């Protein structure tokens, strides 16, 4: 398989492009890359590899059903007085390639519509541009259809060898390429060993193996072609690490008998039906020796090739499902979506305006236009007057548009900036918070910063998505004074409840040593301060707010643990030099 190195990795990316360009119909190619020279060079090379004249259309980020499937051409219908249809993107891209922009934000219903057209007689090939973050993924129905994928984020563009002559010859050779039964068995065995359950993945691997054989000039698929297909198609979908192969037991000695003697006299089984011995000017003869390998060796060869390309999280023993598996995330675009009158418009549906939906005027007119002539005739018969010049709309024509938006989430950081915390590790706590701020920014979440010290609590940063502003407020966080824990909890609960009334989800992350010494009214006194802190913690728990208490004291003490129990919050100690533990805990709590 490919070795580390930018040039070799780019060569592998070009090989993936040639495989897709050989016969893109019905295939899905996933390109994970941001905007940059690598993606531009790859797409330009892919376009040059496609057959001349093949249509290549770009699909917008949020296409409507009408844009994909086509529908009534409203201006032409009104002008002609009769229904005039127009083609959608899928019909115009039939037999060609459809480029999906921002595929990671594609709604699930739109992805299902596109994938359903891949089984038609002249399906297009799909190129899914994935520009999302590491925690985002494509809709599951699209993940199940992916045949080839390439990650260009860490690559530098190299030589773009389009191989047009090779592709032209391979297209003529592909219909006659055959897959021997041992090869098909080896691919199925590798899929089972890797935990790849969907049969579609094995079928895609078989198709890619035939395409690889056609590119290599082979008349039938051999072990190398199958190994390449397993590495490209099966490895990204793997959910388990295959067990090491055991040494096979020696076969028992054959017993002599009439049937055995007849078989030995007859010689080895005839394999002439599996290949043409005269093909490729003697090249096939060298391949015959490989095909004579026992089936177990062939299966192990294909499995080893796939195992060498397993995703890193499987080799690390992670329990999370593979990004390429059907059980992975459904895509961020549709996750947690809520309906309302603002956000991304959904496809218009029949209905009446109101209750979170608005009149889709164009769609309403489009459904009313074909019926104008019979409606005018009906009005003329009923009233005796001509109804020309008026647009007649009925209730059945009404269509409404709903809007979808992802619920906004805000992480409220409640920081103990008192003298005791400042003496301990307030600086290290700032480092951990800054790491969390960066992750919240990546997830497009908002952050707010509260600091309690002296006799009260100060809102240093209202809820915002500006990372630079949050970092400046954090850097200017002062330290010193008393520890008014009750005041800080009250302020965090009030802010969280305000945001929740606006439809947002909130998460409270409190960093403190838990040693309260200032009461709610600002008077000093440890006994009363601890009573007020417990009361405020119980109020947070009663409000049902998810929270995380991070103990920043240098030694384990009961104060922070008792406060976390009263809050109903998860307790975590911030060990020195381990801010990543806090980051992982917040991600788990937010999930």
Coordinates of C-alpha atoms in Angstrom, one line a residue:
X1 CA 0.0 0.0 0.0
X2 CA 1.1 3.6 -0.1
X3 CA 3.9 4.8 2.0
X4 CA 4.0 8.1 4.0
X5 CA 5.0 11.1 1.9
X6 CA 3.2 13.9 0.2
X7 CA 4.1 12.8 -3.4
X8 CA 3.0 9.2 -2.9
X9 CA -0.1 10.3 -1.1
X10 CA -0.9 12.7 -4.0
X11 CA -0.3 9.9 -6.4
X12 CA -2.9 7.8 -4.5
X13 CA -5.3 10.7 -4.7
X14 CA -4.8 10.8 -8.5
X15 CA -5.5 7.1 -8.7
X16 CA -8.8 7.6 -6.8
X17 CA -9.6 10.3 -9.3
X18 CA -8.9 8.0 -12.3
X19 CA -11.0 5.2 -10.8
X20 CA -14.0 7.6 -10.4
X21 CA -13.6 9.2 -13.8
X22 CA -13.5 5.8 -15.4
X23 CA -17.2 5.2 -14.8
X24 CA -18.7 7.7 -12.4
X25 CA -22.4 6.7 -13.0
X26 CA -23.9 5.8 -9.6
X27 CA -20.7 6.3 -7.6
X28 CA -20.1 8.7 -4.8
X29 CA -16.7 10.3 -4.3
X30 CA -16.1 12.1 -1.0
X31 CA -13.5 14.9 -1.0
X32 CA -12.6 16.1 2.4
X33 CA -10.8 19.4 2.0
X34 CA -11.2 23.1 2.6
X35 CA -10.9 25.7 -0.1
X36 CA -7.3 25.7 -1.2
X37 CA -4.8 24.8 -4.0
X38 CA -5.0 21.1 -3.3
X39 CA -8.7 20.9 -3.8
X40 CA -8.6 23.2 -6.8
X41 CA -5.8 21.0 -8.4
X42 CA -7.7 17.8 -7.7
X43 CA -11.0 19.0 -9.1
X44 CA -9.3 20.4 -12.2
X45 CA -7.5 17.1 -12.8
X46 CA -10.8 15.1 -12.2
X47 CA -12.6 17.3 -14.8
X48 CA -9.9 16.6 -17.4
X49 CA -10.1 12.9 -16.7
X50 CA -13.8 12.7 -17.5
X51 CA -15.0 11.8 -21.0
X52 CA -15.3 14.8 -23.4
X53 CA -18.7 16.3 -23.3
X54 CA -19.8 14.7 -20.1
X55 CA -22.0 17.1 -18.2
X56 CA -20.6 18.4 -14.9
X57 CA -23.1 20.5 -12.8
X58 CA -22.7 22.1 -9.4
X59 CA -25.4 21.7 -6.9
X60 CA -26.0 24.6 -4.4
X61 CA -25.5 24.1 -0.7
X62 CA -29.2 24.0 0.2
X63 CA -31.1 22.8 -2.9
X64 CA -34.9 22.6 -3.0
X65 CA -36.8 19.5 -4.3
X66 CA -37.9 21.5 -7.3
X67 CA -34.3 22.5 -8.1
X68 CA -33.3 18.8 -8.0
X69 CA -36.3 17.2 -9.6
X70 CA -37.6 20.0 -11.8
X71 CA -41.1 21.3 -12.0
X72 CA -43.3 23.9 -13.6
X73 CA -41.6 26.8 -15.3
X74 CA -43.9 29.6 -13.9
X75 CA -43.0 32.5 -16.3
X76 CA -43.2 30.2 -19.3
X77 CA -46.5 28.7 -18.2
X78 CA -48.1 32.1 -17.6
X79 CA -46.8 33.3 -20.9
X80 CA -47.9 30.2 -22.9
X81 CA -51.2 29.6 -21.1
X82 CA -50.3 25.9 -20.7
X83 CA -48.0 23.9 -18.4
X84 CA -44.4 24.2 -19.3
X85 CA -42.0 21.9 -17.4
X86 CA -38.3 22.4 -16.8
X87 CA -35.6 19.9 -16.0
X88 CA -34.0 19.7 -12.6
X89 CA -30.3 19.3 -11.7
X90 CA -30.5 15.5 -11.5
X91 CA -32.1 15.1 -14.9
X92 CA -29.6 17.5 -16.5
X93 CA -26.7 15.6 -14.8
X94 CA -27.9 12.2 -15.9
X95 CA -24.9 10.2 -17.2
X96 CA -22.6 12.9 -15.9
X97 CA -21.3 14.3 -12.6
X98 CA -23.1 16.3 -9.9
X99 CA -20.9 18.3 -7.6
X100 CA -22.3 18.7 -4.1
X101 CA -21.1 21.8 -2.3
X102 CA -21.0 21.7 1.5
X103 CA -22.2 18.1 1.5
X104 CA -21.6 18.0 5.3
X105 CA -24.5 20.4 5.7
X106 CA -26.8 18.6 3.3
X107 CA -30.3 17.9 4.9
X108 CA -31.1 14.2 5.4
X109 CA -34.2 14.3 3.2
X110 CA -32.3 15.9 0.3
X111 CA -29.5 13.4 0.7
X112 CA -32.1 10.6 0.5
X113 CA -33.6 12.1 -2.6
X114 CA -30.2 12.2 -4.3
X115 CA -29.2 8.7 -3.3
X116 CA -32.5 7.4 -4.6
X117 CA -31.7 8.6 -8.1
X118 CA -28.4 6.6 -8.0
X119 CA -30.4 3.5 -8.8
X120 CA -32.0 4.9 -11.9
X121 CA -31.1 3.8 -15.5
X122 CA -28.8 6.8 -16.2
X123 CA -27.7 7.9 -12.7
X124 CA -25.2 10.7 -12.2
X125 CA -22.0 10.4 -10.3
X126 CA -21.8 12.4 -7.1
X127 CA -18.8 14.3 -5.9
X128 CA -19.4 15.3 -2.2
X129 CA -17.3 18.2 -1.0
X130 CA -16.9 17.8 2.7
X131 CA -15.7 21.1 4.3
X132 CA -16.9 20.3 7.8
X133 CA -15.0 20.1 11.1
X134 CA -13.7 16.8 12.6
X135 CA -16.9 16.3 14.6
X136 CA -19.2 16.8 11.6
X137 CA -20.2 14.1 9.1
X138 CA -22.4 13.5 6.1
X139 CA -25.9 12.2 6.4
X140 CA -26.0 8.4 7.0
X141 CA -27.8 7.6 3.7
X142 CA -25.0 9.3 1.8
X143 CA -22.2 7.7 3.9
X144 CA -23.6 4.3 3.0
X145 CA -23.3 5.1 -0.7
X146 CA -19.7 6.4 -0.7
X147 CA -17.4 4.3 -2.9
X148 CA -14.2 6.4 -2.9
X149 CA -12.9 9.0 -0.6
X150 CA -9.8 11.2 -0.5
X151 CA -8.5 13.6 2.2
X152 CA -6.7 16.6 0.8
X153 CA -6.3 18.7 3.9
X154 CA -2.7 17.6 4.6
X155 CA -1.6 17.1 1.0
X156 CA 0.4 19.4 -1.3
X157 CA -0.5 19.3 -5.0
X158 CA 1.8 17.3 -7.1
X159 CA 1.9 16.2 -10.7
X160 CA -1.5 15.7 -12.2
X161 CA -1.2 12.9 -14.6
X162 CA -4.7 12.5 -16.1
X163 CA -3.9 9.4 -18.1
X164 CA -6.5 10.1 -20.8
X165 CA -5.3 7.4 -23.2
X166 CA -5.2 4.9 -20.4
X167 CA -8.7 5.8 -19.3
X168 CA -10.0 5.6 -22.9
X169 CA -8.7 2.1 -23.3
X170 CA -10.0 1.1 -19.8
X171 CA -13.5 2.3 -20.6
X172 CA -13.6 -0.1 -23.6
X173 CA -12.1 -2.9 -21.6
X174 CA -14.3 -2.5 -18.4
X175 CA -17.5 -4.3 -19.7
X176 CA -15.6 -7.5 -20.3
X177 CA -13.6 -7.6 -17.0
X178 CA -14.7 -10.7 -14.9
X179 CA -14.3 -11.4 -11.2
X180 CA -13.4 -15.0 -10.4
X181 CA -15.2 -16.7 -7.6
X182 CA -12.2 -16.9 -5.2
X183 CA -11.7 -13.1 -5.6
X184 CA -15.4 -12.4 -4.7
X185 CA -15.1 -14.8 -1.8
X186 CA -12.0 -13.0 -0.5
X187 CA -13.7 -9.6 -0.6
X188 CA -16.7 -10.9 1.3
X189 CA -14.5 -12.5 3.9
X190 CA -12.5 -9.3 4.4
X191 CA -15.7 -7.3 4.9
X192 CA -16.9 -9.8 7.6
X193 CA -13.5 -9.7 9.3
X194 CA -13.5 -5.9 9.4
X195 CA -17.1 -5.7 10.7
X196 CA -18.5 -4.1 7.5
X197 CA -22.1 -5.4 7.5
X198 CA -23.9 -3.5 4.7
X199 CA -23.8 -5.7 1.5
X200 CA -23.7 -2.5 -0.5
X201 CA -20.1 -1.9 0.7
X202 CA -19.0 -5.3 -0.6
X203 CA -20.7 -4.7 -3.9
X204 CA -19.0 -1.3 -4.2
X205 CA -15.7 -3.0 -3.5
X206 CA -16.3 -5.5 -6.2
X207 CA -17.1 -2.8 -8.7
X208 CA -13.9 -0.8 -7.8
X209 CA -11.9 -4.0 -8.1
X210 CA -13.2 -4.5 -11.7
X211 CA -12.4 -0.8 -12.5
X212 CA -8.9 -1.2 -11.1
X213 CA -8.4 -4.3 -13.2
X214 CA -9.5 -2.4 -16.3
X215 CA -7.1 0.4 -15.5
X216 CA -4.2 -2.1 -15.1
X217 CA -5.1 -3.8 -18.4
X218 CA -6.2 -7.0 -16.8
X219 CA -8.9 -9.3 -18.4
X220 CA -10.1 -10.3 -14.9
X221 CA -9.7 -9.1 -11.3
X222 CA -6.6 -10.5 -9.6
X223 CA -5.4 -10.3 -6.0
X224 CA -3.8 -6.9 -6.4
X225 CA -6.9 -5.4 -7.8
X226 CA -9.0 -6.8 -5.0
X227 CA -6.5 -5.7 -2.3
X228 CA -6.7 -2.1 -3.7
X229 CA -10.5 -2.2 -3.6
X230 CA -10.5 -3.5 -0.1
X231 CA -8.2 -0.7 1.1
X232 CA -10.2 2.0 -0.6
X233 CA -13.8 0.9 0.1
X234 CA -13.8 -1.5 3.1
X235 CA -11.1 0.0 5.3
X236 CA -12.8 3.4 5.9
X237 CA -16.0 1.5 6.9
X238 CA -14.2 -0.9 9.3
X239 CA -15.7 -1.2 12.8
X240 CA -13.4 -3.9 14.3
X241 CA -9.8 -4.8 14.0
X242 CA -9.4 -8.2 12.4
X243 CA -7.9 -11.0 14.6
X244 CA -4.4 -12.2 13.7
X245 CA -4.3 -15.1 11.4
X246 CA -3.6 -18.5 12.9
X247 CA -1.3 -21.1 11.3
X248 CA -3.4 -23.6 9.4
X249 CA -3.3 -27.2 10.6
X250 CA -1.7 -29.6 8.2
X251 CA -4.3 -31.5 6.2
X252 CA -4.8 -35.2 6.9
X253 CA -3.2 -37.6 4.4
X254 CA -5.6 -38.6 1.6
X255 CA -7.0 -42.0 1.6
X256 CA -6.4 -44.1 -1.5
X257 CA -9.5 -45.1 -3.3
X258 CA -11.0 -45.5 -6.7
X259 CA -12.4 -41.9 -6.7
X260 CA -9.0 -40.5 -5.6
X261 CA -7.1 -42.5 -8.1
X262 CA -9.4 -41.4 -10.9
X263 CA -9.0 -37.8 -9.8
X264 CA -5.2 -38.0 -9.7
X265 CA -5.1 -39.6 -13.2
X266 CA -7.4 -36.9 -14.5
X267 CA -4.8 -34.2 -13.4
X268 CA -5.6 -30.8 -11.9
X269 CA -9.0 -29.2 -12.5
X270 CA -9.4 -27.4 -15.8
X271 CA -9.3 -23.6 -15.2
X272 CA -9.4 -22.5 -18.9
X273 CA -12.9 -21.2 -18.4
X274 CA -11.6 -18.6 -15.9
X275 CA -9.1 -16.8 -18.1
X276 CA -7.7 -16.5 -21.6
X277 CA -4.2 -18.0 -21.6
X278 CA -3.3 -16.0 -24.7
X279 CA -4.4 -12.6 -23.2
X280 CA -1.9 -9.7 -22.8
X281 CA 0.9 -11.4 -24.7
X282 CA 2.0 -13.8 -22.0
X283 CA 1.3 -11.4 -19.1
X284 CA -1.6 -13.6 -18.0
X285 CA 0.8 -16.5 -17.6
X286 CA 2.6 -14.7 -14.8
X287 CA -0.8 -14.0 -13.2
X288 CA -1.8 -17.7 -13.4
X289 CA 0.7 -18.5 -10.8
X290 CA -0.9 -16.0 -8.4
X291 CA -4.3 -17.4 -9.1
X292 CA -3.1 -20.9 -8.1
X293 CA -2.6 -19.7 -4.5
X294 CA -4.9 -21.4 -2.0
X295 CA -8.1 -19.5 -1.2
X296 CA -7.0 -18.9 2.4
X297 CA -3.8 -17.2 1.2
X298 CA -5.9 -15.0 -1.1
X299 CA -8.3 -14.0 1.6
X300 CA -5.4 -13.1 3.9
X301 CA -3.8 -11.0 1.2
X302 CA -6.9 -9.0 0.7
X303 CA -7.5 -8.7 4.4
X304 CA -3.9 -7.6 5.1
X305 CA -4.2 -4.8 2.5
X306 CA -7.4 -3.5 4.1
X307 CA -6.0 -3.8 7.6
X308 CA -3.0 -1.7 6.6
X309 CA -5.3 1.2 5.9
X310 CA -7.6 1.0 9.0
X311 CA -8.7 4.3 10.5
X312 CA -6.5 5.5 13.4
X313 CA -9.3 5.3 16.0
X314 CA -9.7 1.6 15.5
X315 CA -6.0 1.0 16.0
X316 CA -6.1 3.1 19.1
X317 CA -8.9 1.0 20.5
X318 CA -11.5 3.8 20.5
X319 CA -15.0 2.7 21.1
X320 CA -16.6 5.3 18.8
X321 CA -18.1 4.1 15.6
X322 CA -16.3 4.7 12.4
X323 CA -16.9 7.9 10.6
X324 CA -17.7 6.0 7.5
X325 CA -20.1 3.6 9.1
X326 CA -23.9 3.9 8.7
X327 CA -24.2 4.3 12.5
X328 CA -22.2 7.5 12.5
X329 CA -23.6 10.9 12.9
X330 CA -26.4 12.0 10.6
X331 CA -24.7 15.2 9.6
X332 CA -24.7 18.4 11.4
X333 CA -27.1 20.1 9.1
X334 CA -30.1 18.2 10.3
X335 CA -28.9 17.6 13.9
X336 CA -31.1 19.2 16.5
X337 CA -33.0 21.2 14.0
X338 CA -36.0 23.2 15.3
X339 CA -38.8 24.8 13.2
X340 CA -39.7 28.4 13.3
X341 CA -40.0 31.5 11.2
X342 CA -36.3 32.1 10.9
X343 CA -33.4 30.1 9.6
X344 CA -32.8 28.0 6.5
X345 CA -36.0 27.6 4.4
X346 CA -37.3 24.1 3.9
X347 CA -39.0 22.8 0.8
X348 CA -42.5 24.3 0.5
X349 CA -45.3 22.0 1.4
X350 CA -49.1 22.3 0.9
X351 CA -50.8 24.1 3.8
X352 CA -52.1 27.3 5.2
X353 CA -49.9 30.1 6.7
X354 CA -49.6 30.4 10.4
X355 CA -48.2 28.5 13.3
X356 CA -44.6 28.9 12.4
X357 CA -45.0 28.8 8.6
X358 CA -45.2 31.5 6.0
X359 CA -46.9 31.6 2.6
X360 CA -44.6 30.4 -0.2
X361 CA -45.9 32.8 -2.9
X362 CA -44.0 31.5 -5.9
X363 CA -44.9 27.9 -5.1
X364 CA -48.5 28.8 -4.6
X365 CA -48.6 30.6 -8.0
X366 CA -46.8 27.7 -9.7
X367 CA -49.5 25.3 -8.5
X368 CA -52.3 27.7 -9.5
X369 CA -51.0 28.5 -13.0
X370 CA -52.0 25.3 -14.8
X371 CA -55.6 25.6 -13.7
X372 CA -56.3 29.2 -14.8
X373 CA -58.1 28.3 -18.1
X374 CA -60.6 25.8 -16.6
X375 CA -61.2 28.0 -13.6
X376 CA -62.0 31.0 -15.7
X377 CA -64.4 29.0 -17.8
X378 CA -66.1 27.7 -14.7
X379 CA -66.4 31.3 -13.4
X380 CA -67.9 32.4 -16.7
X381 CA -70.4 29.7 -16.7
X382 CA -71.4 30.4 -13.1
X383 CA -71.5 34.2 -13.3
X384 CA -71.9 34.9 -16.9
X385 CA -68.9 37.2 -16.8
X386 CA -65.4 36.7 -18.1
X387 CA -62.7 36.3 -15.5
X388 CA -59.8 37.1 -17.8
X389 CA -57.0 39.2 -16.3
X390 CA -57.4 37.8 -12.8
X391 CA -55.4 35.1 -11.2
X392 CA -57.7 32.6 -9.6
X393 CA -56.2 30.9 -6.5
X394 CA -57.9 28.2 -4.4
X395 CA -57.1 26.8 -1.0
X396 CA -55.6 23.7 -2.5
X397 CA -53.0 25.8 -4.3
X398 CA -51.6 27.3 -1.0
X399 CA -48.1 26.3 -0.1
X400 CA -46.2 27.3 3.0
X401 CA -42.5 27.5 3.8
X402 CA -41.1 26.4 7.1
X403 CA -37.7 27.3 8.4
X404 CA -35.2 25.1 10.2
X405 CA -32.4 26.3 12.4
X406 CA -29.9 24.5 14.7
X407 CA -30.6 25.4 18.3
X408 CA -27.9 27.7 19.7
X409 CA -25.9 26.5 22.6
X410 CA -24.0 28.6 25.2
X411 CA -21.3 27.5 27.6
X412 CA -21.3 29.6 30.7
X413 CA -17.9 29.7 32.4
X414 CA -18.1 30.5 36.1
X415 CA -14.6 31.2 37.4
X416 CA -13.5 31.5 41.0
X417 CA -11.1 34.5 40.9
X418 CA -10.8 34.8 44.7
X419 CA -7.6 35.0 46.7
X420 CA -7.5 31.3 47.4
X421 CA -8.0 30.3 43.8
X422 CA -5.5 32.9 42.7
X423 CA -3.0 31.4 45.0
X424 CA -3.6 28.0 43.6
X425 CA -3.7 27.5 39.9
X426 CA -5.8 30.3 38.4
X427 CA -3.3 30.7 35.6
X428 CA -3.6 27.0 34.7
X429 CA -7.4 27.2 34.9
X430 CA -7.2 30.1 32.4
X431 CA -5.3 27.8 30.0
X432 CA -7.9 25.1 30.3
X433 CA -10.7 27.6 29.7
X434 CA -8.9 29.0 26.6
X435 CA -8.7 25.5 25.2
X436 CA -12.5 25.1 25.7
X437 CA -13.2 28.5 24.2
X438 CA -11.5 27.3 21.0
X439 CA -13.5 24.1 20.9
X440 CA -16.8 26.0 21.5
X441 CA -15.8 28.3 18.6
X442 CA -15.3 25.3 16.3
X443 CA -18.7 23.9 17.2
X444 CA -20.2 27.4 16.5
X445 CA -21.3 27.6 20.2
X446 CA -21.4 30.8 22.2
X447 CA -19.6 31.4 25.4
X448 CA -20.1 33.6 28.4
X449 CA -17.7 34.4 31.2
X450 CA -18.6 35.1 34.9
X451 CA -16.1 35.7 37.6
X452 CA -16.9 35.9 41.3
X453 CA -14.5 37.5 43.8
X454 CA -14.7 40.0 46.7
X455 CA -18.3 40.4 47.6
X456 CA -20.1 39.8 44.2
X457 CA -20.0 38.5 40.7
X458 CA -19.2 40.3 37.5
X459 CA -20.2 39.4 33.9
X460 CA -17.0 39.8 32.1
X461 CA -18.2 38.5 28.8
X462 CA -21.9 38.4 27.7
X463 CA -22.8 35.4 25.5
X464 CA -20.8 35.8 22.3
X465 CA -19.3 33.8 19.5
X466 CA -16.3 36.1 19.1
X467 CA -13.3 34.0 20.1
X468 CA -10.8 36.9 20.2
X469 CA -13.1 38.9 22.5
X470 CA -13.5 36.0 24.9
X471 CA -9.7 35.5 25.1
X472 CA -9.1 39.1 25.9
X473 CA -11.6 39.0 28.7
X474 CA -10.0 35.9 30.0
X475 CA -6.5 37.4 29.9
X476 CA -7.7 40.4 31.9
X477 CA -9.4 38.3 34.6
X478 CA -8.2 39.7 37.9
X479 CA -7.6 37.6 41.0
X480 CA -7.8 38.2 44.8
X481 CA -10.4 38.9 47.5
X482 CA -13.1 36.8 49.1
X483 CA -15.0 33.8 47.7
X484 CA -18.7 34.5 47.2
X485 CA -19.8 31.1 45.8
X486 CA -23.5 31.8 46.3
X487 CA -23.4 35.0 44.4
X488 CA -21.6 33.3 41.5
X489 CA -24.1 30.4 41.4
X490 CA -27.1 32.8 41.5
X491 CA -25.7 34.8 38.6
X492 CA -25.0 31.7 36.5
X493 CA -28.5 30.3 37.1
X494 CA -30.1 33.6 36.2
X495 CA -28.2 33.9 33.0
X496 CA -28.8 30.3 32.0
X497 CA -32.5 30.6 32.6
X498 CA -32.7 33.7 30.5
X499 CA -31.0 31.9 27.6
X500 CA -33.2 28.9 28.0
X501 CA -36.3 31.0 27.7
X502 CA -34.9 32.2 24.4
X503 CA -34.7 28.6 23.2
X504 CA -31.0 28.1 23.7
X505 CA -29.3 25.2 25.4
X506 CA -26.9 26.0 28.2
X507 CA -24.0 24.3 30.0
X508 CA -22.4 25.7 33.2
X509 CA -18.7 25.0 33.8
X510 CA -17.7 26.2 37.3
X511 CA -14.0 26.3 38.3
X512 CA -13.5 26.7 42.0
X513 CA -12.0 25.1 45.1
X514 CA -15.4 25.3 46.8
X515 CA -14.3 27.1 49.9
X516 CA -17.0 29.8 50.3
X517 CA -16.3 32.6 52.9
X518 CA -18.6 35.4 51.7
X519 CA -22.4 35.2 52.1
X520 CA -25.0 36.1 49.5
X521 CA -25.4 39.6 51.0
X522 CA -21.7 40.3 50.9
X523 CA -21.0 39.8 54.6
X524 CA -18.0 37.7 55.6
X525 CA -18.3 34.5 57.6
X526 CA -17.6 30.9 56.5
X527 CA -20.5 29.2 58.1
X528 CA -23.2 31.4 56.6
X529 CA -21.4 31.6 53.3
X530 CA -21.4 27.8 53.0
X531 CA -25.1 27.6 53.9
X532 CA -25.9 30.2 51.1
X533 CA -23.6 28.3 48.7
X534 CA -25.5 25.0 49.4
X535 CA -28.9 26.8 48.9
X536 CA -27.8 28.3 45.6
X537 CA -26.4 24.9 44.5
X538 CA -29.8 23.3 45.2
X539 CA -31.5 26.0 43.2
X540 CA -29.3 25.2 40.2
X541 CA -30.1 21.5 40.6
X542 CA -33.8 22.2 40.8
X543 CA -33.6 24.2 37.6
X544 CA -32.3 21.1 35.8
X545 CA -29.3 22.9 34.3
X546 CA -26.4 20.6 33.2
X547 CA -23.2 21.6 35.0
X548 CA -19.6 20.6 35.6
X549 CA -17.6 21.5 38.7
X550 CA -13.9 21.6 38.2
X551 CA -11.9 21.4 41.4
X552 CA -8.8 23.6 41.0
X553 CA -7.5 23.2 44.6
X554 CA -4.0 21.7 44.8
X555 CA -5.1 18.9 47.2
X556 CA -8.3 16.9 47.4
X557 CA -10.7 18.5 49.8
X558 CA -14.4 17.8 50.6
X559 CA -15.7 21.3 49.9
X560 CA -15.8 21.1 46.1
X561 CA -17.1 17.5 46.1
X562 CA -19.9 18.5 48.5
X563 CA -20.8 21.5 46.4
X564 CA -20.9 19.4 43.2
X565 CA -23.3 16.9 44.8
X566 CA -25.7 19.7 45.8
X567 CA -25.5 21.1 42.3
X568 CA -26.2 17.7 40.7
X569 CA -23.1 18.4 38.7
X570 CA -20.3 16.2 37.5
X571 CA -17.1 16.6 39.6
X572 CA -13.7 16.7 38.0
X573 CA -10.3 17.5 39.4
X574 CA -8.0 19.7 37.2
X575 CA -4.7 17.9 37.5
X576 CA -1.6 20.0 36.8
X577 CA -0.6 19.9 33.2
X578 CA -3.8 18.1 32.0
X579 CA -6.2 20.7 30.6
X580 CA -7.3 18.1 28.0
X581 CA -9.2 16.2 30.7
X582 CA -11.4 19.2 31.2
X583 CA -12.0 19.5 27.5
X584 CA -13.0 15.8 27.2
X585 CA -15.4 16.1 30.2
X586 CA -17.1 19.2 28.7
X587 CA -17.6 17.4 25.4
X588 CA -19.1 14.4 27.1
X589 CA -21.4 16.5 29.1
X590 CA -22.5 18.6 26.1
X591 CA -23.3 15.4 24.2

